[in-house]
Coordinates of C-alpha atoms (C1' of nucleotides) in Angstrom, one line a residue:
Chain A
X1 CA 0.0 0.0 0.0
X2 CA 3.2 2.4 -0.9
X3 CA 4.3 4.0 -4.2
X4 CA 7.3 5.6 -4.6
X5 CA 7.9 8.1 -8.0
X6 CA 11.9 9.0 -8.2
X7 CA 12.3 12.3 -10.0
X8 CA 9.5 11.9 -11.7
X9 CA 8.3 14.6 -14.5
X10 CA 6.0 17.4 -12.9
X11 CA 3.2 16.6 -15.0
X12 CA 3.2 13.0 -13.9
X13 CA 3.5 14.2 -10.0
X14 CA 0.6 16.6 -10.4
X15 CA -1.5 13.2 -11.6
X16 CA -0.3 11.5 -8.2
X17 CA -1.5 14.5 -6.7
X18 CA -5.1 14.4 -8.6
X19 CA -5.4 10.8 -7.0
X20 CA -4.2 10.8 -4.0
X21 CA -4.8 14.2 -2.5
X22 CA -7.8 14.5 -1.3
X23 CA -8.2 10.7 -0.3
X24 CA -7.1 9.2 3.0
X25 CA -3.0 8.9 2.0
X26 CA -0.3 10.6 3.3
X27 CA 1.7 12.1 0.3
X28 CA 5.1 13.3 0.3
X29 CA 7.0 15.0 -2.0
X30 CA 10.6 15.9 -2.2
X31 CA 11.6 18.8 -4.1
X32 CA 13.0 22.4 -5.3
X33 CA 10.0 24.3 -4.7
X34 CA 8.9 28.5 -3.6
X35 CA 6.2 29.0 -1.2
X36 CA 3.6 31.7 -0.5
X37 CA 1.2 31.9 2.2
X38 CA -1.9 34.7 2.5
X39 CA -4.4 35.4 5.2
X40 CA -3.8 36.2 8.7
X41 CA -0.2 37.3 7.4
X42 CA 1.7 36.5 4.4
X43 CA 4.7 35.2 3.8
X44 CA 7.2 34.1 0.6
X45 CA 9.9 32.0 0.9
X46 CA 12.5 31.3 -2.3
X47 CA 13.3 28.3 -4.1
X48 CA 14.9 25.6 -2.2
X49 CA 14.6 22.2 -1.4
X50 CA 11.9 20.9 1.2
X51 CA 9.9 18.0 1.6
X52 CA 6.2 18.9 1.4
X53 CA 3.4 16.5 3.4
X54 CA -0.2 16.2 2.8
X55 CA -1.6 14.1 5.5
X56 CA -4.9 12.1 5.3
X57 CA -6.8 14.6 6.8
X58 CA -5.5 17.1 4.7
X59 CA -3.2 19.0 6.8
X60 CA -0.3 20.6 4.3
X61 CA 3.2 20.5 5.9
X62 CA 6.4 22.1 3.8
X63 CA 9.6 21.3 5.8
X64 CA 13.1 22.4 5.6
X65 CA 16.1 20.5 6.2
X66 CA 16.0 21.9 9.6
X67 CA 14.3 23.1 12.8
X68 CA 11.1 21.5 14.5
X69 CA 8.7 23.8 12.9
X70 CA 7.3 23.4 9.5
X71 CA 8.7 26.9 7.0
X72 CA 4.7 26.8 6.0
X73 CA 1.7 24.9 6.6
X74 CA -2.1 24.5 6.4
X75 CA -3.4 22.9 9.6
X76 CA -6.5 21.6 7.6
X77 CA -6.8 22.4 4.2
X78 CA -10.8 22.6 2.6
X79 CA -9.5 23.4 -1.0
X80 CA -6.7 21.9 -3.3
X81 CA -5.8 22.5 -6.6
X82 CA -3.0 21.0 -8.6
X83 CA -1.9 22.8 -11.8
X84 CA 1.0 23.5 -14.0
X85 CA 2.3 26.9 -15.0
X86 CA 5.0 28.0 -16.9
X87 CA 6.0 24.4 -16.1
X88 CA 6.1 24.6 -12.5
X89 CA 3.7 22.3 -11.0
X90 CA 1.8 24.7 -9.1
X91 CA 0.3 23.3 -5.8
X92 CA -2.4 26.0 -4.0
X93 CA -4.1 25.2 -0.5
X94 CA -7.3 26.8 0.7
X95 CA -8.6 27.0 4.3
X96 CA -11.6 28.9 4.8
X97 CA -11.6 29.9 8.0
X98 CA -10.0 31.9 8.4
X99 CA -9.6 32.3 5.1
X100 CA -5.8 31.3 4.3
X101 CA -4.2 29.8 0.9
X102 CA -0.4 28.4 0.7
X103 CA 1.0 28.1 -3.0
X104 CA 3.7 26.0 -3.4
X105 CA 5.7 26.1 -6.9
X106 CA 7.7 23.1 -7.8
X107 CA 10.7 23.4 -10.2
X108 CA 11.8 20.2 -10.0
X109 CA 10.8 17.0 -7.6
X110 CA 12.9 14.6 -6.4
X111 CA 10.7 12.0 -4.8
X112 CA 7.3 11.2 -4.4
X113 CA 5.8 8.9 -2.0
X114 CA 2.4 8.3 -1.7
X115 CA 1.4 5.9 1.5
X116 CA -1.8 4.9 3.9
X117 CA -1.1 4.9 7.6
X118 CA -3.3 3.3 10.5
X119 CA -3.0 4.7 13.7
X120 CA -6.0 4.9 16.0
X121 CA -3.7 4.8 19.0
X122 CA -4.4 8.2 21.2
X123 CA -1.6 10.0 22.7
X124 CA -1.4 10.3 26.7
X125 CA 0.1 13.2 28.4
X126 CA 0.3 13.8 31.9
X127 CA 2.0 16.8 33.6
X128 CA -0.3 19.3 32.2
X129 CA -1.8 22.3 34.0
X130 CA -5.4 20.0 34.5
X131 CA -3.6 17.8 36.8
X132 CA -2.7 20.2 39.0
X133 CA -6.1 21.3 39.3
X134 CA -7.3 17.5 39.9
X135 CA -4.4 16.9 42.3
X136 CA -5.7 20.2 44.2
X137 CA -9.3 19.6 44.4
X138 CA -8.6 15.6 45.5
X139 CA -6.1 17.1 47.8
X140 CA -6.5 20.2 49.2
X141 CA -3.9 19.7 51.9
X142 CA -1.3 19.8 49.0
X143 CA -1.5 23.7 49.1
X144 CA -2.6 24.4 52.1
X145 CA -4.6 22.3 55.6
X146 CA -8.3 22.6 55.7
X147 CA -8.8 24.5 52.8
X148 CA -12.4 24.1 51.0
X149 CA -12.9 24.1 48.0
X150 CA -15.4 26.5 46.5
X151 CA -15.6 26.3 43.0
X152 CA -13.3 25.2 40.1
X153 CA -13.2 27.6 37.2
X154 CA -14.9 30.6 38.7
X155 CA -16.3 33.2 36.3
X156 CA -15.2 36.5 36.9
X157 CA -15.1 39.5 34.5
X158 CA -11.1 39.3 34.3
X159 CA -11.7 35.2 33.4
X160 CA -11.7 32.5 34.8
X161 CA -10.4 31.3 38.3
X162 CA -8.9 28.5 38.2
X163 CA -9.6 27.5 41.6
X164 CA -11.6 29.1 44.1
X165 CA -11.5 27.9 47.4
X166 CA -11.7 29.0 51.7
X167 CA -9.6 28.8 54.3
X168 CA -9.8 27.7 58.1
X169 CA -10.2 31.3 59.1
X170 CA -13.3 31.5 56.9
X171 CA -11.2 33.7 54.6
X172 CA -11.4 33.4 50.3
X173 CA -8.7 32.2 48.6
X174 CA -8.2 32.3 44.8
X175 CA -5.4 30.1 43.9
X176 CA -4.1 30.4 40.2
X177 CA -2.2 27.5 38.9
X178 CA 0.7 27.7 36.3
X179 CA 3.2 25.6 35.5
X180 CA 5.7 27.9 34.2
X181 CA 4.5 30.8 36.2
X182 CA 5.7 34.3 35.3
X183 CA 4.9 38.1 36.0
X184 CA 1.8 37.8 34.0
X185 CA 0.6 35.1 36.6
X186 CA 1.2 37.3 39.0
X187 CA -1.1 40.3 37.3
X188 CA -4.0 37.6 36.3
X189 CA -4.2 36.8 40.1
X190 CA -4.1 39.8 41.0
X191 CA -7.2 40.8 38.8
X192 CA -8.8 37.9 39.9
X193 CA -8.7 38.6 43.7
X194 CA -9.9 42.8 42.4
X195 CA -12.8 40.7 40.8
X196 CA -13.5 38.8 44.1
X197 CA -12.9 42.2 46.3
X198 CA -15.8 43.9 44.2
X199 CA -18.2 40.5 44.6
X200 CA -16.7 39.8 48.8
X201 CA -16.4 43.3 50.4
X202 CA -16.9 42.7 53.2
X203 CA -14.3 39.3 53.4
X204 CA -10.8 39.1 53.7
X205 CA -9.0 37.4 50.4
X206 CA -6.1 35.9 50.1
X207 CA -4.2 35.0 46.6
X208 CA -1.9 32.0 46.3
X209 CA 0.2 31.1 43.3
X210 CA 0.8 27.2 42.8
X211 CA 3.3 26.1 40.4
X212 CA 5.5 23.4 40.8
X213 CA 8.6 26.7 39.9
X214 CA 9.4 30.0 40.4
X215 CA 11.6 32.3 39.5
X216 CA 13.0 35.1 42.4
X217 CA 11.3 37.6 40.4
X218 CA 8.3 36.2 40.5
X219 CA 8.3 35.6 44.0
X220 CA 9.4 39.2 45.1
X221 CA 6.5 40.6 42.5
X222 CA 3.5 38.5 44.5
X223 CA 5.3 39.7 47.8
X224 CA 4.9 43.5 47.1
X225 CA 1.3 42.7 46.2
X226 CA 0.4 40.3 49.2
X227 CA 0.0 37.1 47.6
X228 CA 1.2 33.9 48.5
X229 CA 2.9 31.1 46.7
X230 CA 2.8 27.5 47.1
X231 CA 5.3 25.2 45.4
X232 CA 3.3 21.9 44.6
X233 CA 5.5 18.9 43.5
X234 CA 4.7 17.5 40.0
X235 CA 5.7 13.9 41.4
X236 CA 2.4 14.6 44.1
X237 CA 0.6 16.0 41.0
X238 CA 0.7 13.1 38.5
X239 CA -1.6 10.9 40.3
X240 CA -0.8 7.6 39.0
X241 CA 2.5 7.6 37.6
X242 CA 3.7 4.3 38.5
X243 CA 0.0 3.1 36.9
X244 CA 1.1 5.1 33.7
X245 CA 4.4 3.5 33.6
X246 CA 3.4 0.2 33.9
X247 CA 0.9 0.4 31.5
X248 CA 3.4 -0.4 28.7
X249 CA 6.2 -2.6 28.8
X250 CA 9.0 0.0 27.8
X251 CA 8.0 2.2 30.2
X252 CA 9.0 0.6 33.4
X253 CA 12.7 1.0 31.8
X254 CA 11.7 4.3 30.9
X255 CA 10.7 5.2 33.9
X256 CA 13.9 4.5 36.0
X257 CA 16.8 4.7 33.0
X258 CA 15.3 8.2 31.4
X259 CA 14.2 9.9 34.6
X260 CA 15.0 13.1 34.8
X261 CA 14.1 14.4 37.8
X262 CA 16.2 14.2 40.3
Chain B
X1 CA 22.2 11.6 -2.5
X2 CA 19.3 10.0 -1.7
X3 CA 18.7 6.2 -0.5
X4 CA 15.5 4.2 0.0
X5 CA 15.5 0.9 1.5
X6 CA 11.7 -0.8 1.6
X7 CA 11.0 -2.8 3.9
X8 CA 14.3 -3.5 5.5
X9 CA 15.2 -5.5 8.4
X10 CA 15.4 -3.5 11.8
X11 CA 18.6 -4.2 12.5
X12 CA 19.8 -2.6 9.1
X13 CA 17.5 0.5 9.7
X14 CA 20.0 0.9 12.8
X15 CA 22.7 0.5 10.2
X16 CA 21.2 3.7 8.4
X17 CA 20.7 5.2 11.7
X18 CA 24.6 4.9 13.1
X19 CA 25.7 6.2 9.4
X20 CA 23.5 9.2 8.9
X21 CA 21.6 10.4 12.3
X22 CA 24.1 12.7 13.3
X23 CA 25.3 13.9 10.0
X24 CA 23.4 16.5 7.5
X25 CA 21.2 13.9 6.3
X26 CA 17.4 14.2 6.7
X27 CA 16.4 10.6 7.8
X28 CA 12.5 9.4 7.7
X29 CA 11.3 6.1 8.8
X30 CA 7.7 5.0 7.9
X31 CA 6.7 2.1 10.5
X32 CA 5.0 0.9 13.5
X33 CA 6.4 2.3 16.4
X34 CA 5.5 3.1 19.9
X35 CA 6.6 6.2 21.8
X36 CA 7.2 7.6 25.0
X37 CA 8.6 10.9 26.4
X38 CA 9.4 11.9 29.5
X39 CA 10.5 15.1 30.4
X40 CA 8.8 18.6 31.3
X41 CA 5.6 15.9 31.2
X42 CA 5.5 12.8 30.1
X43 CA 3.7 11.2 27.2
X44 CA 3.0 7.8 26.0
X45 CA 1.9 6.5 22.4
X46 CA 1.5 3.0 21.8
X47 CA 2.2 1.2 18.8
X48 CA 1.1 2.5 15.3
X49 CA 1.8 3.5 11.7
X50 CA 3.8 7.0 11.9
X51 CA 6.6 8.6 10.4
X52 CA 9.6 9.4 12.1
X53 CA 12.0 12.5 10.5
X54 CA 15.7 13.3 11.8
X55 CA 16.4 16.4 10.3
X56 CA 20.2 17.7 9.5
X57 CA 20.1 20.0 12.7
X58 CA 19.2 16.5 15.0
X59 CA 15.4 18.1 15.5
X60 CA 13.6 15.2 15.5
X61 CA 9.4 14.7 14.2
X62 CA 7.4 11.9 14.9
X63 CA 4.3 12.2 13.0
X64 CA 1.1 10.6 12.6
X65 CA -0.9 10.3 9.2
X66 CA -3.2 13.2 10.4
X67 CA -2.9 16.4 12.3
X68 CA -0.3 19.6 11.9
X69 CA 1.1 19.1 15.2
X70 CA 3.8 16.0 15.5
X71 CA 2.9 13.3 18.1
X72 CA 5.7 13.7 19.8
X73 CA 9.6 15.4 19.4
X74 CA 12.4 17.1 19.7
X75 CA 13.3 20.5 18.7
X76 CA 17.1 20.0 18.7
X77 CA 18.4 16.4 19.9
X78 CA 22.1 16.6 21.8
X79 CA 22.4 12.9 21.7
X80 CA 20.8 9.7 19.6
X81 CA 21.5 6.6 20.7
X82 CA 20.2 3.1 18.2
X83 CA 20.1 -0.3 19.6
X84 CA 17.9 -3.7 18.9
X85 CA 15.9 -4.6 22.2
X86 CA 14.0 -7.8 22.5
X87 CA 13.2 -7.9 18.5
X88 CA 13.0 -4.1 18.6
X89 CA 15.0 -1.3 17.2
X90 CA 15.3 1.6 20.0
X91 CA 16.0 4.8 19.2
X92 CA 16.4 6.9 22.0
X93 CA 16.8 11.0 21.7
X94 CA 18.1 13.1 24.5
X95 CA 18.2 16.6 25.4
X96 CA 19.6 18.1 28.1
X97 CA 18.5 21.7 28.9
X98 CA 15.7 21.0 29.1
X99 CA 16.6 17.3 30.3
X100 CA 14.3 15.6 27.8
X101 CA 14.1 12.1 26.8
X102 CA 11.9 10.3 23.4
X103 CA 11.9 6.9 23.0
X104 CA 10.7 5.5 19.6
X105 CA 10.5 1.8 19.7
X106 CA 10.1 0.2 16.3
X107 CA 8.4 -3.1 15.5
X108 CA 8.6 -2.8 12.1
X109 CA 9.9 -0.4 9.3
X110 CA 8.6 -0.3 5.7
X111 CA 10.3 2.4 4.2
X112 CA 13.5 4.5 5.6
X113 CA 14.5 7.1 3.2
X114 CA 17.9 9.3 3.5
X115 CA 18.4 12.5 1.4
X116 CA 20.7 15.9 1.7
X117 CA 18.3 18.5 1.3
X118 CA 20.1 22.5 0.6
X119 CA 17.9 25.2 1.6
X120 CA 19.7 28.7 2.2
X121 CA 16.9 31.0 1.5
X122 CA 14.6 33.0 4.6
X123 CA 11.5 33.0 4.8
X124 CA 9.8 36.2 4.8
X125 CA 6.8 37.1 7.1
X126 CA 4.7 40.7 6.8
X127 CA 2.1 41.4 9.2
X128 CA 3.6 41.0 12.6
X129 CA 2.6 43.4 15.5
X130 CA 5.8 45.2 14.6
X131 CA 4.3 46.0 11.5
X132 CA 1.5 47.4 13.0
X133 CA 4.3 49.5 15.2
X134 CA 6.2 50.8 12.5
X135 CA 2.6 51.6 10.5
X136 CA 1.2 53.6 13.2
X137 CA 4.5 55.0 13.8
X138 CA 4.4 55.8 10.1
X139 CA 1.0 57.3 9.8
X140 CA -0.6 57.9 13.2
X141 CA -3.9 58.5 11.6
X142 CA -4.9 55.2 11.4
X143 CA -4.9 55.3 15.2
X144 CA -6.5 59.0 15.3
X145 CA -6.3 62.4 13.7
X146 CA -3.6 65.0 14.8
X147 CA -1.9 62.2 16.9
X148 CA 1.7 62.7 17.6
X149 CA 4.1 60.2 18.4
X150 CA 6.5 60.4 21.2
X151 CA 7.9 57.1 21.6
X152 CA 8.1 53.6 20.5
X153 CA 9.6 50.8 23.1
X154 CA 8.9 53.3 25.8
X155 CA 10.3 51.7 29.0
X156 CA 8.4 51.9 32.2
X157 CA 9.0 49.8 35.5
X158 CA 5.6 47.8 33.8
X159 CA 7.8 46.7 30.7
X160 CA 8.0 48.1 27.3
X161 CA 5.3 50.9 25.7
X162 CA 4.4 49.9 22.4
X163 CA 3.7 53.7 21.1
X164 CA 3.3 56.4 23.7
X165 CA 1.9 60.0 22.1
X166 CA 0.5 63.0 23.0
X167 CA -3.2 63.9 20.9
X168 CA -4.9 66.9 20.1
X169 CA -5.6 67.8 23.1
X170 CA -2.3 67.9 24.7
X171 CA -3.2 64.3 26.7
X172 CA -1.0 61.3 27.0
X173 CA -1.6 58.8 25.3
X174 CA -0.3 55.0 25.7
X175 CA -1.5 52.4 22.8
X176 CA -0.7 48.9 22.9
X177 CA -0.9 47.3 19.9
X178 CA -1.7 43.6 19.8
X179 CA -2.9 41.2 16.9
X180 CA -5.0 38.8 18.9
X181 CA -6.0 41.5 22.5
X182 CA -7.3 39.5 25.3
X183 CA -7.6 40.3 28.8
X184 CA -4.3 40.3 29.7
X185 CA -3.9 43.0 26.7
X186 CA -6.2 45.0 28.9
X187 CA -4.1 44.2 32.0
X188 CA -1.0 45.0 30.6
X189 CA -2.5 48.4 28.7
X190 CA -3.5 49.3 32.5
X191 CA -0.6 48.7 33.9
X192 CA 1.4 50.8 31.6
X193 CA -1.6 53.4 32.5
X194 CA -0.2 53.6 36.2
X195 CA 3.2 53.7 35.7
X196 CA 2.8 56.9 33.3
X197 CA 0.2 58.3 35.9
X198 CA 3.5 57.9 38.5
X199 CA 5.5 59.7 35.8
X200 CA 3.9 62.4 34.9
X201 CA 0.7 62.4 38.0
X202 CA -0.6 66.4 36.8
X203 CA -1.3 65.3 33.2
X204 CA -4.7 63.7 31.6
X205 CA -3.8 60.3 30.4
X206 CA -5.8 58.1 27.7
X207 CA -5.3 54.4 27.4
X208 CA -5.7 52.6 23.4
X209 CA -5.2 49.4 22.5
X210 CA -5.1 48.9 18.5
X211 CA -5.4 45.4 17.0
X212 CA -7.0 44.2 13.8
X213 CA -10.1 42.3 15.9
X214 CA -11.3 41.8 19.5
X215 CA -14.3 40.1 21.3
X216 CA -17.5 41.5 23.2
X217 CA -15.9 40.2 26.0
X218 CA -12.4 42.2 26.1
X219 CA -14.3 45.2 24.6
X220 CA -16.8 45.3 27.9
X221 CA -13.6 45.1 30.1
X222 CA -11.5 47.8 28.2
X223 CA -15.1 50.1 28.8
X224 CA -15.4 49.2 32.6
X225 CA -11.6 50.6 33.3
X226 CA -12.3 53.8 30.5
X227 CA -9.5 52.3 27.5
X228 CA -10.4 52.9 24.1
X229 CA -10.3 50.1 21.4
X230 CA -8.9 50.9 17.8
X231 CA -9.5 48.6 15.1
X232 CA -6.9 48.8 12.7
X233 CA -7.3 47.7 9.1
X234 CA -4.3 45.5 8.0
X235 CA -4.3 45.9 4.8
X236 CA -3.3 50.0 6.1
X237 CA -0.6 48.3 8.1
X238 CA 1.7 45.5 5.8
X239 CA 3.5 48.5 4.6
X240 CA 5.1 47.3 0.8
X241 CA 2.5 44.5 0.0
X242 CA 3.0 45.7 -3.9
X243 CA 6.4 45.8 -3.7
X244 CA 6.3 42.6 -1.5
X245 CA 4.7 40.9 -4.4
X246 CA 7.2 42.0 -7.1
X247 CA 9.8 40.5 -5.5
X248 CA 8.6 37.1 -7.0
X249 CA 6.7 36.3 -10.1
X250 CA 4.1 34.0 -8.9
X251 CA 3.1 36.6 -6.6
X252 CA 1.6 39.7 -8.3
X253 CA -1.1 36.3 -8.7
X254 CA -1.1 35.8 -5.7
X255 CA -2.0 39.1 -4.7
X256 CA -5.3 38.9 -6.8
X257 CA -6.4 35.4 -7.1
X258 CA -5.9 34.4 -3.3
X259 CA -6.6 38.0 -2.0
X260 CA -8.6 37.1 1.1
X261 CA -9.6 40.3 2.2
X262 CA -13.1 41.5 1.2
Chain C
dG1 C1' -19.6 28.9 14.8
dT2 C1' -16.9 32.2 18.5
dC3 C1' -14.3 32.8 22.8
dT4 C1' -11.0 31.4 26.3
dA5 C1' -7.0 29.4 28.4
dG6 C1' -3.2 26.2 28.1
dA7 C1' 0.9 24.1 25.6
dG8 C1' 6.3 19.1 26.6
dG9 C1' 4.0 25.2 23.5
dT10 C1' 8.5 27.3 20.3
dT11 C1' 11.2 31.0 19.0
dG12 C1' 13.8 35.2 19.1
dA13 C1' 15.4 39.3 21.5
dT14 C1' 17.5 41.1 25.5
dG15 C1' 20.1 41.7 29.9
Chain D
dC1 C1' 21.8 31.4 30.8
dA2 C1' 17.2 33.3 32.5
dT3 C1' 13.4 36.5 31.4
dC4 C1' 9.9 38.3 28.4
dA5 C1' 6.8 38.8 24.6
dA6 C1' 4.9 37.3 20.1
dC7 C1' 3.2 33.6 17.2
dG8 C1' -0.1 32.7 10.4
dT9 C1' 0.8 30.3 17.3
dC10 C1' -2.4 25.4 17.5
dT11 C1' -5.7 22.9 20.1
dA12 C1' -9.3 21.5 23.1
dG13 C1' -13.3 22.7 25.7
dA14 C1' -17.4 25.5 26.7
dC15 C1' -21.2 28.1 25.1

DNA sequence: GTCTAGAGGTTGATG
DNA sequence: CATCAACGTCTAGAC
């Protein structure tokens, strides 16, 4: 279920393209090509050679020989047309919304390879912000002894609180969580707990900042506004980590070899 | 300079690994792999069609047949390592700041392809906030008549002032600029407010924030603390879109074909 | 569909 | 090497 063209003739790769595009195959093709992109920005980028991916959903990726990030791209593309001009083979990609179009201009192509993958395994990630909120509301006592959780995603008029909670003394406490907490953390829960003042006169309010990291910046910023910070360990946070190792067979390994905590 | 090898055996696709991983070579593997990752979280992805590319900087995709966004990663690798395990070829990245580990484990490979790809040109990108800047810097009257500009990169204790001007009426005033405004847009804006009311505390001060688009929602909370709100139009802003299309021939197309403004 | 907040965000500039 | 802000951010969830 694999064809492979080697520097075949524009015309013939634009054909490849007719068939396989817009049907579940990945396509790949190798080759000196240009690229222009229109919509929320624009951007040109000069012959060279790149490797350019339509995936089976129709996402359009054009890569360089280098870096992590594609050079363009079309997340999900509603439109193709394949075309020669001037005899370029003239690939264009429409989105709608928001209304963006990448045109890709072969000169020459190297390779084409057309395939169809099945993978209906789902990714897992743990360590994510969500966790911490889980961890917190299982646990309380993780930030702070008898605290009481109020509410989880509070509405306010400066967003959303991520957790909203009281303390022994009966006072409020609006605890943001952020994993890589910076200054702006600092300003959101600060907003948050003006937000609170205006719906609470009358109640004292305290603002904590969890986060598994700080910087001394950070820490001296909350301090000249009042606020708190709890450091949460992400080893308490990720609630079944030896479950989610053992769950597959390299993982055990992975778990003790590759660990990089320390 | 290109090799394919279809459906080799694993331990000849570790071969291909030792020989070209770590040198310019842009290496893909089509297989059935599973994957984990452990590092600023940890992931896990078990076993299923994907394609792996090791790019000539060590970056390192793992990609399934659908979606923009890789499965799983490395921007810049500092260290392969290849090695059969119980039937299975191992490929292990590593990264150490931050200390980041992916393990591919192959069960089977049907295609591995190795190619030299040369691509020296940039890519060029209009219609960054910057260009919005340097427009308003440019012709203030797309932010409001008989504006006159002070600064740009204003420092305050708050960070940077995108433009700060005086209007008509003699007032201050500070405009942040931002592409996609949200809350914190408003927060910062505010911020940047009170550090200029510090500076100069006798003078009338008037807050903007100029973007392309903003919601109900960030509109209400600019009202509530008395900023103003600016739409800017960006086809005023990207400042040489003519001569940005002249500089390639497929482009002055481009321009009219895939215009996507209305 | 729009809006909001998080991401293994990534990347580039700056001190 | 840390901090900070922007990104065609993308993506997932809620409304």
């Amino acid at each position: 279920m694999e064809e492979i063209f080697k520097n075949p003739d524009l015309e013939s790769v634009r054909e490849v393209l007719d068939n396989y595009a817009s049907r579940p195959f990945v396509v790949q093709i190798t080759g000196d090509c240009s690229v222009n992109y229109q919509g929320r920005a624009k951007s040109k980028l000069d012959a060279g050679q790149r490797f350019v991916i339509i995936k089976q959903d129709n996402a359009l990726l054009v890569h360089g020989p280098e870096n992590y990030q594609p050079k363009n791209w079309q997340p999900e593309t509603d439109e193709f047309s394949f075309r020669m001009d001037s005899g370029q083979l003239v690939l264009v990609s429409r989105r709608f919304n928001p209304k963006e179009v990448v045109e890709i201009r072969f000169e020459s192509v190297e390779l084409v390879y057309v395939t169809r993958l099945v993978d209906d395994r789902e990714l897992v990630v743990r360590g994510h912000e969500v966790d911490i909120h889980e961890a917190i509301e299982g646990s309380p006592e993780i930030v702070e002894e008898d605290l009481c959780i109020v509410e989880r995603e509070k509405e306010t008029d400066a967003g959303f609180i991520d957790v909203f909670a009281r303390d022994s003394d009966d006072n409020l406490v609006v605890i943001e969580v952020k994993r890589n907490p910076d200054h702006n953390s600092v300003l959101q829960l600060s907003r948050y707990i003006d937000e609170i003042e205006k719906e609470f006169p009358s109640r004292e309010i305290r603002g904590i900042l969890v986060a598994p990291k700080i910087s001394d910046n950070v820490v001296n910023y909350l301090e000249k506004r009042d606020l708190e910070f709890i450091k949460i360990d992400m080893e308490d946070v990720i609630p079944s980590y030896e479950k989610f190792s053992q769950t597959q067979s390299s993982l055990g390994q992975f778990g003790s070899d590759y660990r990089t905590e320390d």
